[in-house]
mmCIF file of C-alpha atoms in Angstrom:
data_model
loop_
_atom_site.group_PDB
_atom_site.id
_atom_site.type_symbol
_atom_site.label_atom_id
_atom_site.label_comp_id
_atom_site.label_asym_id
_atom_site.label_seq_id
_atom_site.Cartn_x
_atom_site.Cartn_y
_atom_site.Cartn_z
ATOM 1 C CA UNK D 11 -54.313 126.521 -37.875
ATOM 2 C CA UNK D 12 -56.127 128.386 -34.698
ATOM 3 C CA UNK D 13 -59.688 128.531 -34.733
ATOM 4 C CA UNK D 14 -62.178 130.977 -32.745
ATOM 5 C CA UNK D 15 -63.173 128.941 -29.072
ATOM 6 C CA UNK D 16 -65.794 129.121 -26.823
ATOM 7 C CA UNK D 17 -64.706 130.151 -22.847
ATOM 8 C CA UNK D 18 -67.622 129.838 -19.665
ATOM 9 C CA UNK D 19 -68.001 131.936 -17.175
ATOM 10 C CA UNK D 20 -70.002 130.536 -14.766
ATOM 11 C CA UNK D 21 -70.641 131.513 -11.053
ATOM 12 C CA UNK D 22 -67.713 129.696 -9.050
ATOM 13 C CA UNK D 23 -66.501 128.450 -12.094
ATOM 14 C CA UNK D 24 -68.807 125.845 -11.654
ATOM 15 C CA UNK D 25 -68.273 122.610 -14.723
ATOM 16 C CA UNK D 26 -64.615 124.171 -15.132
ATOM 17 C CA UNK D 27 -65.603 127.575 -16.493
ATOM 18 C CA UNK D 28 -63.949 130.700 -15.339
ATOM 19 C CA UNK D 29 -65.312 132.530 -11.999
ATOM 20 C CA UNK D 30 -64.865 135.541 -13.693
ATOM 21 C CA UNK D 31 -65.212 137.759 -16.963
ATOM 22 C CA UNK D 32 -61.686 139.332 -16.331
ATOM 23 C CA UNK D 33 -60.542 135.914 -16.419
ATOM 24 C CA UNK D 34 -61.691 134.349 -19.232
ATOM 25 C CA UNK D 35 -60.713 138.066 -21.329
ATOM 26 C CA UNK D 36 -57.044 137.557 -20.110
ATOM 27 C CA UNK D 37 -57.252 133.293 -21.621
ATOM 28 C CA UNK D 38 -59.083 134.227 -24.889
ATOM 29 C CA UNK D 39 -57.667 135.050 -28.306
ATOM 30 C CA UNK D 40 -59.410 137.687 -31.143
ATOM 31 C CA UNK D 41 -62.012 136.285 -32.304
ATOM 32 C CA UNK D 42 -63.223 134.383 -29.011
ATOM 33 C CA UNK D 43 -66.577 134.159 -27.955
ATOM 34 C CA UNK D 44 -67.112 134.308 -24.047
ATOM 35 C CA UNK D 45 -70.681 132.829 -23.275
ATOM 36 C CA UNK D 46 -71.998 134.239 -19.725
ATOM 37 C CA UNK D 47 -74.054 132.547 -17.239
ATOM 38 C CA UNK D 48 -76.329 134.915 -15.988
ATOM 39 C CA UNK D 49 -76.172 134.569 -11.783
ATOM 40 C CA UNK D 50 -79.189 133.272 -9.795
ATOM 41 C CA UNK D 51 -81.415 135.732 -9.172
ATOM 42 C CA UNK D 52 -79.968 138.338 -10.953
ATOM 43 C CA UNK D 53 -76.804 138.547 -8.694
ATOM 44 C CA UNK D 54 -73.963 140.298 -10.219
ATOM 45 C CA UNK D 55 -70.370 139.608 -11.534
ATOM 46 C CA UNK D 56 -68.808 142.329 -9.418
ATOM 47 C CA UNK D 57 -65.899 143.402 -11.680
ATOM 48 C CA UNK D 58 -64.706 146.406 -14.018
ATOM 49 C CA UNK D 59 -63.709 145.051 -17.715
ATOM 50 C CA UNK D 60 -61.168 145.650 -20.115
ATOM 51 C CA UNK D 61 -61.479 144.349 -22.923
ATOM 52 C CA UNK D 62 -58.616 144.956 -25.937
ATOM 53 C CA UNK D 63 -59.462 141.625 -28.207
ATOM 54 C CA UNK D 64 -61.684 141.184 -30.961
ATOM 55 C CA UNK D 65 -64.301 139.268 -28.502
ATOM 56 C CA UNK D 66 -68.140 138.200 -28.587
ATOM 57 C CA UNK D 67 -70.264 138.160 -25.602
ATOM 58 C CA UNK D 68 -73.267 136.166 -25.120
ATOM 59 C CA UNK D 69 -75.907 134.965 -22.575
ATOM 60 C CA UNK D 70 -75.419 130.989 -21.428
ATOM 61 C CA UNK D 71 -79.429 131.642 -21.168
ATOM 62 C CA UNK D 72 -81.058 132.975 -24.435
ATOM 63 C CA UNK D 73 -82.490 136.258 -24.312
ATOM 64 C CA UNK D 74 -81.789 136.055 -20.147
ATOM 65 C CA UNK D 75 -79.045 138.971 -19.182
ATOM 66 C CA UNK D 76 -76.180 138.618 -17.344
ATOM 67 C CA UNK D 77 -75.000 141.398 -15.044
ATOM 68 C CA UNK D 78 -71.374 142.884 -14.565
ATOM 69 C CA UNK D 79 -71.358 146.240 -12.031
ATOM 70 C CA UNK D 80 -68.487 147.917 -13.066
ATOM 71 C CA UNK D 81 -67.430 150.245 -16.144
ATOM 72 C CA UNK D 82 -66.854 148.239 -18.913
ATOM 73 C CA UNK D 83 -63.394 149.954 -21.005
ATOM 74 C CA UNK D 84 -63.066 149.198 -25.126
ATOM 75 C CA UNK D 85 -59.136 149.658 -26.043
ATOM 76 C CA UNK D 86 -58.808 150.560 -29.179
ATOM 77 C CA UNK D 87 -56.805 148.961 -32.347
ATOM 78 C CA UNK D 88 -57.421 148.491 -35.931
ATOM 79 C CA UNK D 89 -60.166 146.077 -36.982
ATOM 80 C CA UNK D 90 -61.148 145.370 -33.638
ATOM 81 C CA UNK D 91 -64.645 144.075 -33.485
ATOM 82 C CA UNK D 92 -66.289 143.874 -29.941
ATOM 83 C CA UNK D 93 -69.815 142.559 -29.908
ATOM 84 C CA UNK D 94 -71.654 142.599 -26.568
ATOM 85 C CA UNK D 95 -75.369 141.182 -26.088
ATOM 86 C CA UNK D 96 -77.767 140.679 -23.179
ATOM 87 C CA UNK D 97 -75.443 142.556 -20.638
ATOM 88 C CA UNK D 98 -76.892 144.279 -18.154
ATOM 89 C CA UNK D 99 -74.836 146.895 -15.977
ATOM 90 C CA UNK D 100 -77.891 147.675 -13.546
ATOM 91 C CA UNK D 101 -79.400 150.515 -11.656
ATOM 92 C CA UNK D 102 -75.662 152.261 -11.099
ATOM 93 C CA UNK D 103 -75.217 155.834 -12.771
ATOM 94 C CA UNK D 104 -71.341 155.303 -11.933
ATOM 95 C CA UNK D 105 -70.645 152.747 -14.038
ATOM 96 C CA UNK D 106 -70.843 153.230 -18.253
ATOM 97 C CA UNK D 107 -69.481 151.392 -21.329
ATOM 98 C CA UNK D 108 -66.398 153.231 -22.947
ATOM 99 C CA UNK D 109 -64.035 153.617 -25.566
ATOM 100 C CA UNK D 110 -60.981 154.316 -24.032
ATOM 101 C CA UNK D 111 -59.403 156.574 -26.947
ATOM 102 C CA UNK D 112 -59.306 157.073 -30.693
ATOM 103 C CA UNK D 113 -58.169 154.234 -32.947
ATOM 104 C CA UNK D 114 -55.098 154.529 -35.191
ATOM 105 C CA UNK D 115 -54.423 153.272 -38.709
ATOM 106 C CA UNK D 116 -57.990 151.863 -39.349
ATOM 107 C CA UNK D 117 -61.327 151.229 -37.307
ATOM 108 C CA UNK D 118 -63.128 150.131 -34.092
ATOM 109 C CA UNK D 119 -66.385 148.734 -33.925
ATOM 110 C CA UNK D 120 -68.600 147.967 -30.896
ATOM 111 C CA UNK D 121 -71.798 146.158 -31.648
ATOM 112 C CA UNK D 122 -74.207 146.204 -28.512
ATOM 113 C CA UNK D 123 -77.662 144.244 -28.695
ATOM 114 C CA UNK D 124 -80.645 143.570 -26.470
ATOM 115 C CA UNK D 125 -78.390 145.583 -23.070
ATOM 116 C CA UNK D 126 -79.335 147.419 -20.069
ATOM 117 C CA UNK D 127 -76.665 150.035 -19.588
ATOM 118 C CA UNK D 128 -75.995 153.126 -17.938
ATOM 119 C CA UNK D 129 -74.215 155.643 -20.255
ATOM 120 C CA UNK D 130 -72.756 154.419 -23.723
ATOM 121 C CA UNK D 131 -69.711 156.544 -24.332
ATOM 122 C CA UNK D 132 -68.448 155.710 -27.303
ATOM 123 C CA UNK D 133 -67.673 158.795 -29.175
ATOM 124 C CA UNK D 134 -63.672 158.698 -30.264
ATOM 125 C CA UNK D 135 -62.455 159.116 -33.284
ATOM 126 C CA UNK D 136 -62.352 156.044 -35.571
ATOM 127 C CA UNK D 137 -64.993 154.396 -33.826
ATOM 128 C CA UNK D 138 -68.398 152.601 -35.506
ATOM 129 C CA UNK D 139 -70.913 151.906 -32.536
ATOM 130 C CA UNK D 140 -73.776 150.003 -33.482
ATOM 131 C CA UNK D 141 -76.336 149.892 -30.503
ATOM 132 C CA UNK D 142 -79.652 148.274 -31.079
ATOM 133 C CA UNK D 143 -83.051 147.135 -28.870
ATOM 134 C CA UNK D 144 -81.233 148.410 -25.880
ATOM 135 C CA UNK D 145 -82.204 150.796 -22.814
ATOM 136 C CA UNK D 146 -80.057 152.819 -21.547
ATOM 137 C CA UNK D 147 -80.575 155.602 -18.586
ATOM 138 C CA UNK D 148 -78.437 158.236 -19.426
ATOM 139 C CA UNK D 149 -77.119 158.854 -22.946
ATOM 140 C CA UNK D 150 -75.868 157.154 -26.536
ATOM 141 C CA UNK D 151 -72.928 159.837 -27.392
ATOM 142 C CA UNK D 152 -70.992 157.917 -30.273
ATOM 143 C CA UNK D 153 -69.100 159.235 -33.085
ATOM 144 C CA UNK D 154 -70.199 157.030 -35.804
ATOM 145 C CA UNK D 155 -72.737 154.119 -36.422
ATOM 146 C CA UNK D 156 -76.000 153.146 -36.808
ATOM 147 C CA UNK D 157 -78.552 153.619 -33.787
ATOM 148 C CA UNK D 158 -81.776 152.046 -33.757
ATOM 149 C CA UNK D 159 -84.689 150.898 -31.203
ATOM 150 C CA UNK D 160 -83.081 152.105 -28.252
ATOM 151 C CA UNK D 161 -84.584 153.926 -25.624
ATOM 152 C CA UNK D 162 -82.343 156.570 -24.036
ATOM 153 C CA UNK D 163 -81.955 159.607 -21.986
ATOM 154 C CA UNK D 164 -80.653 161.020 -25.025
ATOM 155 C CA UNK D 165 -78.560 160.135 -28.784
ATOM 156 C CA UNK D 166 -76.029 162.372 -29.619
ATOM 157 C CA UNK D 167 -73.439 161.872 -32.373
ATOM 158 C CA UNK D 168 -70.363 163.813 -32.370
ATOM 159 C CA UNK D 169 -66.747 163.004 -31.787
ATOM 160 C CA UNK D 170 -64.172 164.121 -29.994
ATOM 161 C CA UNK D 171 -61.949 164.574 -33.020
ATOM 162 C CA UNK D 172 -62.279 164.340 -37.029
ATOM 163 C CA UNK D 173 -61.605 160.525 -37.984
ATOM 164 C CA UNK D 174 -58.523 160.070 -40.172
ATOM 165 C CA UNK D 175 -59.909 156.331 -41.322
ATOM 166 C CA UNK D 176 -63.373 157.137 -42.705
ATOM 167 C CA UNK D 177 -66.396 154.877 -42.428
ATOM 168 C CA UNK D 178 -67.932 154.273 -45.766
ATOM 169 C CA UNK D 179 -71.370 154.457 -44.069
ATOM 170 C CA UNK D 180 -73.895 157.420 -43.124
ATOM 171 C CA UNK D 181 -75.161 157.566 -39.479
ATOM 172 C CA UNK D 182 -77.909 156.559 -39.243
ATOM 173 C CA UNK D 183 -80.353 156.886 -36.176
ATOM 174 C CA UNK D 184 -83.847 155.210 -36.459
ATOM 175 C CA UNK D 185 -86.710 154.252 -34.636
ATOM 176 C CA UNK D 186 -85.407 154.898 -30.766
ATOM 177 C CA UNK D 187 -87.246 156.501 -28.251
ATOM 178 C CA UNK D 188 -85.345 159.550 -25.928
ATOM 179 C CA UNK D 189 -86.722 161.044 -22.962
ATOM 180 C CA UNK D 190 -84.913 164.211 -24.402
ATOM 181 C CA UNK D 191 -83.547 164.689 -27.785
ATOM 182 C CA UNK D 192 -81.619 163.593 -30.827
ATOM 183 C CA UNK D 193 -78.368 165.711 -31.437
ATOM 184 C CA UNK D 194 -75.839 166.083 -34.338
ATOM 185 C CA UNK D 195 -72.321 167.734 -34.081
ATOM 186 C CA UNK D 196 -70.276 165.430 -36.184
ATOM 187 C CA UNK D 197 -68.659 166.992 -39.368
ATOM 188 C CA UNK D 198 -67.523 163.358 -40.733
ATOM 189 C CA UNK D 199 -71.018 161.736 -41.735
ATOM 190 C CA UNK D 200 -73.947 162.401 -43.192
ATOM 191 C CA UNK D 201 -76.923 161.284 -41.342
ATOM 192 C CA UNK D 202 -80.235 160.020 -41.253
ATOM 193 C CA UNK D 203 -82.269 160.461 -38.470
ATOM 194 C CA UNK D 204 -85.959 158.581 -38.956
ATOM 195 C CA UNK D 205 -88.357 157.576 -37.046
ATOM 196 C CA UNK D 206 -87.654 158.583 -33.656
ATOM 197 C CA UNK D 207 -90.153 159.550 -30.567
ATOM 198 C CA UNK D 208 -88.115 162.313 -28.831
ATOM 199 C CA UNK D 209 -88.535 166.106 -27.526
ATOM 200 C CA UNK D 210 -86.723 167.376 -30.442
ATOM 201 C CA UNK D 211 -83.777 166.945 -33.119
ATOM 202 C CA UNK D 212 -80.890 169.344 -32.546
ATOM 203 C CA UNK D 213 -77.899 169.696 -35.268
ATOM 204 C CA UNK D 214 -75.027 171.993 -34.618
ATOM 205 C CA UNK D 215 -72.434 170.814 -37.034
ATOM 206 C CA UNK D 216 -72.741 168.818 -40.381
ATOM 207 C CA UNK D 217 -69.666 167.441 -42.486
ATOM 208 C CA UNK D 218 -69.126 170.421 -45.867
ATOM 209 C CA UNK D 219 -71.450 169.404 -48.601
ATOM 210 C CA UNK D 220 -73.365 166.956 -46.823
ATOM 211 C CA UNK D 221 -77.121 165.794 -47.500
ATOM 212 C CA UNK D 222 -78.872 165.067 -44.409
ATOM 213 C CA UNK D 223 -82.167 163.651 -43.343
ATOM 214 C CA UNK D 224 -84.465 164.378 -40.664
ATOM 215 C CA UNK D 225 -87.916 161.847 -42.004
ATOM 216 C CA UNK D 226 -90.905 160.687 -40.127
ATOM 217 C CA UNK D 227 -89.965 161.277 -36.271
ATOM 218 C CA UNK D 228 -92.423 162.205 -33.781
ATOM 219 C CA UNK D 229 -91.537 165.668 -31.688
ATOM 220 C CA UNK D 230 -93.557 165.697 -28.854
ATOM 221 C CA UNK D 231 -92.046 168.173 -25.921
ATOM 222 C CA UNK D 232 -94.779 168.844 -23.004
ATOM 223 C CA UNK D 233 -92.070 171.260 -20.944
ATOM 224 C CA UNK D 234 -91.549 173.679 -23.540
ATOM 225 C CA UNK D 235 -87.850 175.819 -23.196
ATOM 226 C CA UNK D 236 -86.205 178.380 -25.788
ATOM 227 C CA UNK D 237 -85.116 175.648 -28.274
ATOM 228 C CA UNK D 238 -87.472 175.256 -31.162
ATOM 229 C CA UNK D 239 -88.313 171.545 -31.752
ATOM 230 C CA UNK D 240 -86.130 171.271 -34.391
ATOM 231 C CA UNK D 241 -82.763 173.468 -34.379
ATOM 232 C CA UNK D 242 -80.294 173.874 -36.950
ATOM 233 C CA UNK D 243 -78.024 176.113 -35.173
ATOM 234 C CA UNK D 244 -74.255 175.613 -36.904
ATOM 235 C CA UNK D 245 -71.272 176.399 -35.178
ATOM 236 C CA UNK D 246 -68.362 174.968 -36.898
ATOM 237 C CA UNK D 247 -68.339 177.036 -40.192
ATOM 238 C CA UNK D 248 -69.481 173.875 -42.604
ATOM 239 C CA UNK D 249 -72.650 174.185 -45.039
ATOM 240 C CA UNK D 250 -74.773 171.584 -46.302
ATOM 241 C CA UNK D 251 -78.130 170.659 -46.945
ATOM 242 C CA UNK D 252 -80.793 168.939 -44.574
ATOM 243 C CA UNK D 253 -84.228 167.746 -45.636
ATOM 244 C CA UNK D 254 -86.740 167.973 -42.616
ATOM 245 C CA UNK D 255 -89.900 166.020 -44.199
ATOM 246 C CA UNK D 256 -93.003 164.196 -42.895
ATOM 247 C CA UNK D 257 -92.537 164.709 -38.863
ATOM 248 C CA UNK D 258 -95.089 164.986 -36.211
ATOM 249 C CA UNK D 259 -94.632 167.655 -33.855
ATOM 250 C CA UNK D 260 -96.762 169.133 -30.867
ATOM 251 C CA UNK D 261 -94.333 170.726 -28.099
ATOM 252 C CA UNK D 262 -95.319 173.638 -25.384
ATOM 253 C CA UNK D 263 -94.422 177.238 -26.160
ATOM 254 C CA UNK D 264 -91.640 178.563 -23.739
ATOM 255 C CA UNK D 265 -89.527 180.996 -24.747
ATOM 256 C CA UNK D 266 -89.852 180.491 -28.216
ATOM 257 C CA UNK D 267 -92.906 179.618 -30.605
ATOM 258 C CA UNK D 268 -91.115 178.685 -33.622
ATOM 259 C CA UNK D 269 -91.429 174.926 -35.055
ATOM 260 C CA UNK D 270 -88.169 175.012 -37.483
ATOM 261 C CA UNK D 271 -85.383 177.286 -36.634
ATOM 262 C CA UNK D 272 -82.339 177.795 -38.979
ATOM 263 C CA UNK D 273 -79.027 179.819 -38.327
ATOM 264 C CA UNK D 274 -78.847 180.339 -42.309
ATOM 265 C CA UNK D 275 -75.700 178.428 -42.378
ATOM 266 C CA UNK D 276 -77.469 175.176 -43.589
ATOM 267 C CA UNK D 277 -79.329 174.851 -47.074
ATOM 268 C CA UNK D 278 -82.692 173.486 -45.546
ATOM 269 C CA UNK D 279 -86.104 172.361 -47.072
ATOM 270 C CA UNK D 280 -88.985 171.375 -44.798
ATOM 271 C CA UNK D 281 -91.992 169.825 -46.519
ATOM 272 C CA UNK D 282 -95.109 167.643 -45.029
ATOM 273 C CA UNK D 283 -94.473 168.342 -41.500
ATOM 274 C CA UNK D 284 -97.923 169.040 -39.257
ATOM 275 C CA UNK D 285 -97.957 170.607 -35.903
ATOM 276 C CA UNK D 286 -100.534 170.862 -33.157
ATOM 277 C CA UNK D 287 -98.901 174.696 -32.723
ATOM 278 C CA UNK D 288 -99.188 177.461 -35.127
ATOM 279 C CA UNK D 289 -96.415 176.807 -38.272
ATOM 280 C CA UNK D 290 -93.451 179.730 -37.437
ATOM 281 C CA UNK D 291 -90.504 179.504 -38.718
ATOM 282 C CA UNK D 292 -87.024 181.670 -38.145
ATOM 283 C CA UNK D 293 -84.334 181.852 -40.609
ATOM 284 C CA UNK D 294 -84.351 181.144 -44.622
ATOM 285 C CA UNK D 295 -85.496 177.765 -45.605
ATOM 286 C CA UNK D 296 -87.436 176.062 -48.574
ATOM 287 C CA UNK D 297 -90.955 175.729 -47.722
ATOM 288 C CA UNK D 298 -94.050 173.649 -48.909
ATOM 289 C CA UNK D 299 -96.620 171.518 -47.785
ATOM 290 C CA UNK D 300 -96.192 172.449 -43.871
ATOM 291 C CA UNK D 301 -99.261 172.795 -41.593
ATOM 292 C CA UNK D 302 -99.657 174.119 -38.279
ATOM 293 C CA UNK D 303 -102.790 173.735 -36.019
ATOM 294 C CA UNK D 304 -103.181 170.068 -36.981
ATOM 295 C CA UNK D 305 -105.505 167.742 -34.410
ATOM 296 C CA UNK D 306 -103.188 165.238 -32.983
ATOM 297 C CA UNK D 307 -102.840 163.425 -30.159
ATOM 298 C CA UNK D 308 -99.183 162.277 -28.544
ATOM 299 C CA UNK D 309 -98.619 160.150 -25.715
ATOM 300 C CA UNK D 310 -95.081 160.079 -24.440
ATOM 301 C CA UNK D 311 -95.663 156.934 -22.346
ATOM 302 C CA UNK D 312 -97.207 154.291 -25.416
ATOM 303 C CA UNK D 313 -95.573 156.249 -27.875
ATOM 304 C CA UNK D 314 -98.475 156.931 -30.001
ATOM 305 C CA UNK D 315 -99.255 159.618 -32.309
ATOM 306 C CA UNK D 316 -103.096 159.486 -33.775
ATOM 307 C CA UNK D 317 -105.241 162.005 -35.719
ATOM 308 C CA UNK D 318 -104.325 163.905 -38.635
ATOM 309 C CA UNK D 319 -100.875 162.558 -39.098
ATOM 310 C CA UNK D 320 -102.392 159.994 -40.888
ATOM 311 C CA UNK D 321 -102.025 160.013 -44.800
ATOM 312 C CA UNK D 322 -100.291 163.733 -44.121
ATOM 313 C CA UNK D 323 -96.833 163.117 -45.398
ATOM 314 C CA UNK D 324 -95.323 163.277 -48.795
ATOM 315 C CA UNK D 325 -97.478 161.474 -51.518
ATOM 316 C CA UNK D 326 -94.411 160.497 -53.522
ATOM 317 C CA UNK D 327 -94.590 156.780 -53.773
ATOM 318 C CA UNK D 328 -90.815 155.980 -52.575
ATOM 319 C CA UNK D 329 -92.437 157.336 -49.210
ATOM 320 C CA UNK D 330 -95.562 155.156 -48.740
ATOM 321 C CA UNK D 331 -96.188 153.036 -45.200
ATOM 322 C CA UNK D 332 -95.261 149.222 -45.279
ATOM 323 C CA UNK D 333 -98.742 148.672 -46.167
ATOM 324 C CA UNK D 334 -98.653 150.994 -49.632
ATOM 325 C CA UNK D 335 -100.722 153.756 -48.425
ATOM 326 C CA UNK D 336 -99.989 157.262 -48.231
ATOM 327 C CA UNK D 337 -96.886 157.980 -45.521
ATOM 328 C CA UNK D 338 -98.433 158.829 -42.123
ATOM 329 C CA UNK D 339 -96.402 161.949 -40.790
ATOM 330 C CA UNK D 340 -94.560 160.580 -37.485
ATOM 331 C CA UNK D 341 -92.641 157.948 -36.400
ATOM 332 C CA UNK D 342 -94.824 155.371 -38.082
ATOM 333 C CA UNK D 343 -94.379 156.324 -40.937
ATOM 334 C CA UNK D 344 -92.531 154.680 -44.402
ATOM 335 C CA UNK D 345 -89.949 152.248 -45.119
ATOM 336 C CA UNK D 346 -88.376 152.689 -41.535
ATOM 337 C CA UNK D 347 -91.760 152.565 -39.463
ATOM 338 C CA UNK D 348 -91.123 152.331 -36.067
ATOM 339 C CA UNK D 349 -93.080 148.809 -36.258
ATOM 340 C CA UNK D 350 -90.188 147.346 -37.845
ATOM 341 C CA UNK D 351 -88.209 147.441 -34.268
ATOM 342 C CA UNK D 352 -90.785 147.885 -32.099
ATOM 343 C CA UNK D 353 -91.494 145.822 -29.067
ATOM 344 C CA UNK D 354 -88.174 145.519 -28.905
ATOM 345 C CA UNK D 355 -88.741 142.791 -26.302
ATOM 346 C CA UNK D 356 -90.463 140.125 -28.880
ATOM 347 C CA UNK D 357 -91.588 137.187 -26.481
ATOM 348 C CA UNK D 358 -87.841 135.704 -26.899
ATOM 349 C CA UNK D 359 -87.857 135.836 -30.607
ATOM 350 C CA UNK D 360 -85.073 137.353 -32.724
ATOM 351 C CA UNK D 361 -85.213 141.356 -33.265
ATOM 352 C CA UNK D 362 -84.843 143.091 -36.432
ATOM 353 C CA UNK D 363 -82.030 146.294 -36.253
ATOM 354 C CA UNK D 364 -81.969 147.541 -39.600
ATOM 355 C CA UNK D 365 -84.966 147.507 -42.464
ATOM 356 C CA UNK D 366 -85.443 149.327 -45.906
ATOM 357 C CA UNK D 367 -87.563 148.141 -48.363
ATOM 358 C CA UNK D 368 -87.871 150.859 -51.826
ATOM 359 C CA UNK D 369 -90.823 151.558 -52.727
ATOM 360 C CA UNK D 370 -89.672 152.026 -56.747
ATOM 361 C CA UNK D 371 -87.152 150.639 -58.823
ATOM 362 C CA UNK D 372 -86.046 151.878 -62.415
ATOM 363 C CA UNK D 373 -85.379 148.244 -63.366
ATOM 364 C CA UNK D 374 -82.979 145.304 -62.654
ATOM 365 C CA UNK D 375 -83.343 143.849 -58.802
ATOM 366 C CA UNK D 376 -85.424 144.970 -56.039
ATOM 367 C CA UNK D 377 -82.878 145.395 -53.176
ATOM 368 C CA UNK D 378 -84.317 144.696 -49.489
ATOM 369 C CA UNK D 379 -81.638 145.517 -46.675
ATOM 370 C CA UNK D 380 -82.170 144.580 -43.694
ATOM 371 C CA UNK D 381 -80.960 142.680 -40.417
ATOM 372 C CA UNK D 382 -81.623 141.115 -36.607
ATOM 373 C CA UNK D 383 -80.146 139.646 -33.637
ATOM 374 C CA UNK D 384 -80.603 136.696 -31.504
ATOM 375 C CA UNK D 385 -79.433 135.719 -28.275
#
């Protein structure tokens, strides 16, 4: 009977461990775990990476990353799990983290915690990419998965074809902070997209049918541009229905003053959103409980919202703050408060990744979800 081992990498392959992470891929089995010293002062394994096993990464060091500079490259097979934490890929906009192609006959999954990357380019068909309390300078484009406490150039799911083995999950993007926006142009998933601080949330495809959720994010764009701060703008011919409910928004008017745009190709209701800018609205949507020329006050750099956000969201219990009050519009806001995640950098402490506590039950169990990372 084989079990799952533990292979060293060490620099010089000092105590017997490999000198290198290509090395100790090529020795390990599926299922592996390769534990990483991280270099003295922060030098780097100099080395690209394949990787096409079922293989866990870690830190030698808790919570201390190791750094490779090279592109890291994801194969693809059925039930592959790769599971990468504490890497660091450094201050080099060559070099990004890949899947290599779509997977055949079943499903990929990349799991990526507490990382420094460059780009995360993940989006092929087939593929799950959870990515959690990690920064990355460019952009999250995956195809499926569940995205939360990142901060990011930008998120954007979509894939580069329609998966043939489905996921059984939504995506689900909450609580990250992007320097530019959060995109949709999957037709696969639903998705929720909650509590994020970005400069707007941008859908161009949903999957036929769907019910999608845009809930307590923070819109705060200080450039303005001809994009209204939240765009539903289909282009692939599906219809579905999006609920755009107790956000935060203050952006600059550029070439367009409208808060909520619609194409008319999506079935969308907007309720308990508040706006520094006048409410305007293009295209046919369900309206109630919106307010424009609300005193707030953003700051892009602590990620704050303050004024009257507070207490300005839905009054429906299932949408009250962790601490039972009234939802507070933004990114604070409900069962998925950005507290939950946020710092991501506890003081060496294990980070939560995923958090919903209902507010109501119609009897039996209370069901709590939720889960964290170490190392």
């Amino acid at each position: 009977m084989a079990f799952a081992a533990d292979l060293y990498v060490r620099n010089g392959g000092a105590g017997g461990a490999y000198s290198s992470v290509s090395a100790a891929i090529t020795a390990s089995s599926d299922g592996d775990r390769i534990i990483i010293q991280p270099k003295t002062n922060g030098a780097a394994y100099v080395e690209n990476l394949t990787i096409n096993k079922s293989l866990t990464f870690v830190s030698e060091t808790n919570y201390n990353k190791y750094f490779i500079q090279g592109t890291i490259t994801i194969n693809p097979a059925a039930g592959r799990v790769v599971t990468i934490s504490n890497l660091s890929s450094g201050d080099y906009s060559i070099y990004s983290l890949v899947a290599s192609g779509p997977t055949t006959g079943g499903r990929t999954t990349i799991n990526l915690y507490n990382c420094y990357l460059n780009k995360v380019i993940t989006n092929q068909a087939n593929t799950t990419t959870n990515i959690s309390g990690s920064s990355v300078l460019g952009e999250i484009s995956f195809s499926h998965g569940r995205v939360t406490a990142n901060k990011a150039q930008s998120i954007y799911a979509n894939s580069t074809a329609t998966d043939t083995s489905l996921a059984t999950s939504d995506i689900e993007v909450y609580g990250n902070a992007t320097s530019f926006g959060v995109s949709h142009s999957q037709s696969n998933y639903n998705f929720k997209f909650y509590n994020n601080f970005c400069r707007g949330i941008f859908v161009y495809a949903i999957k036929t049918g769907s019910n999608n959720e845009i809930i307590n994010n923070s819109i705060y764009d200080p450039y303005g541009g001809d994009i209204a701060p939240f765009s539903i703008n289909l282009n692939n011919g599906n219809t579905g229905n999006i609920s755009i409910m107790n956000n935060a928004a203050s952006f600059v008017v550029g070439a367009t003053n409208v808060c909520i745009s619609n194409n008319n190709n999506a079935t969308v209701t907007a309720s308990y959103n508040v706006f520094t800018n006048p409410f305007v609205t293009q295209g046919t949507m369900t309206q109630s409980n919106n307010s424009g020329g609300v005193n707030m006050n953003f700051n892009e750099t602590a990620f704050t919202v303050t004024g009257m956000n507070v207490n300005a969201g839905d009054p429906d219990v299932k949408y009250t703050d962790l601490d039972l009050t009234r939802n507070d519009a933004g990114h604070n806001g409900g069962s998925n408060s950005w507290i939950n995640y946020w710092p991501t950098d506890g003081g060496a402490k294990p980070q939560v990744n995923y958090l919903v506590t209902p507010r109501t039950i119609s009897g039996g169990t209370l069901n709590i979800s939720g889960s964290g990372f170490s190392k």
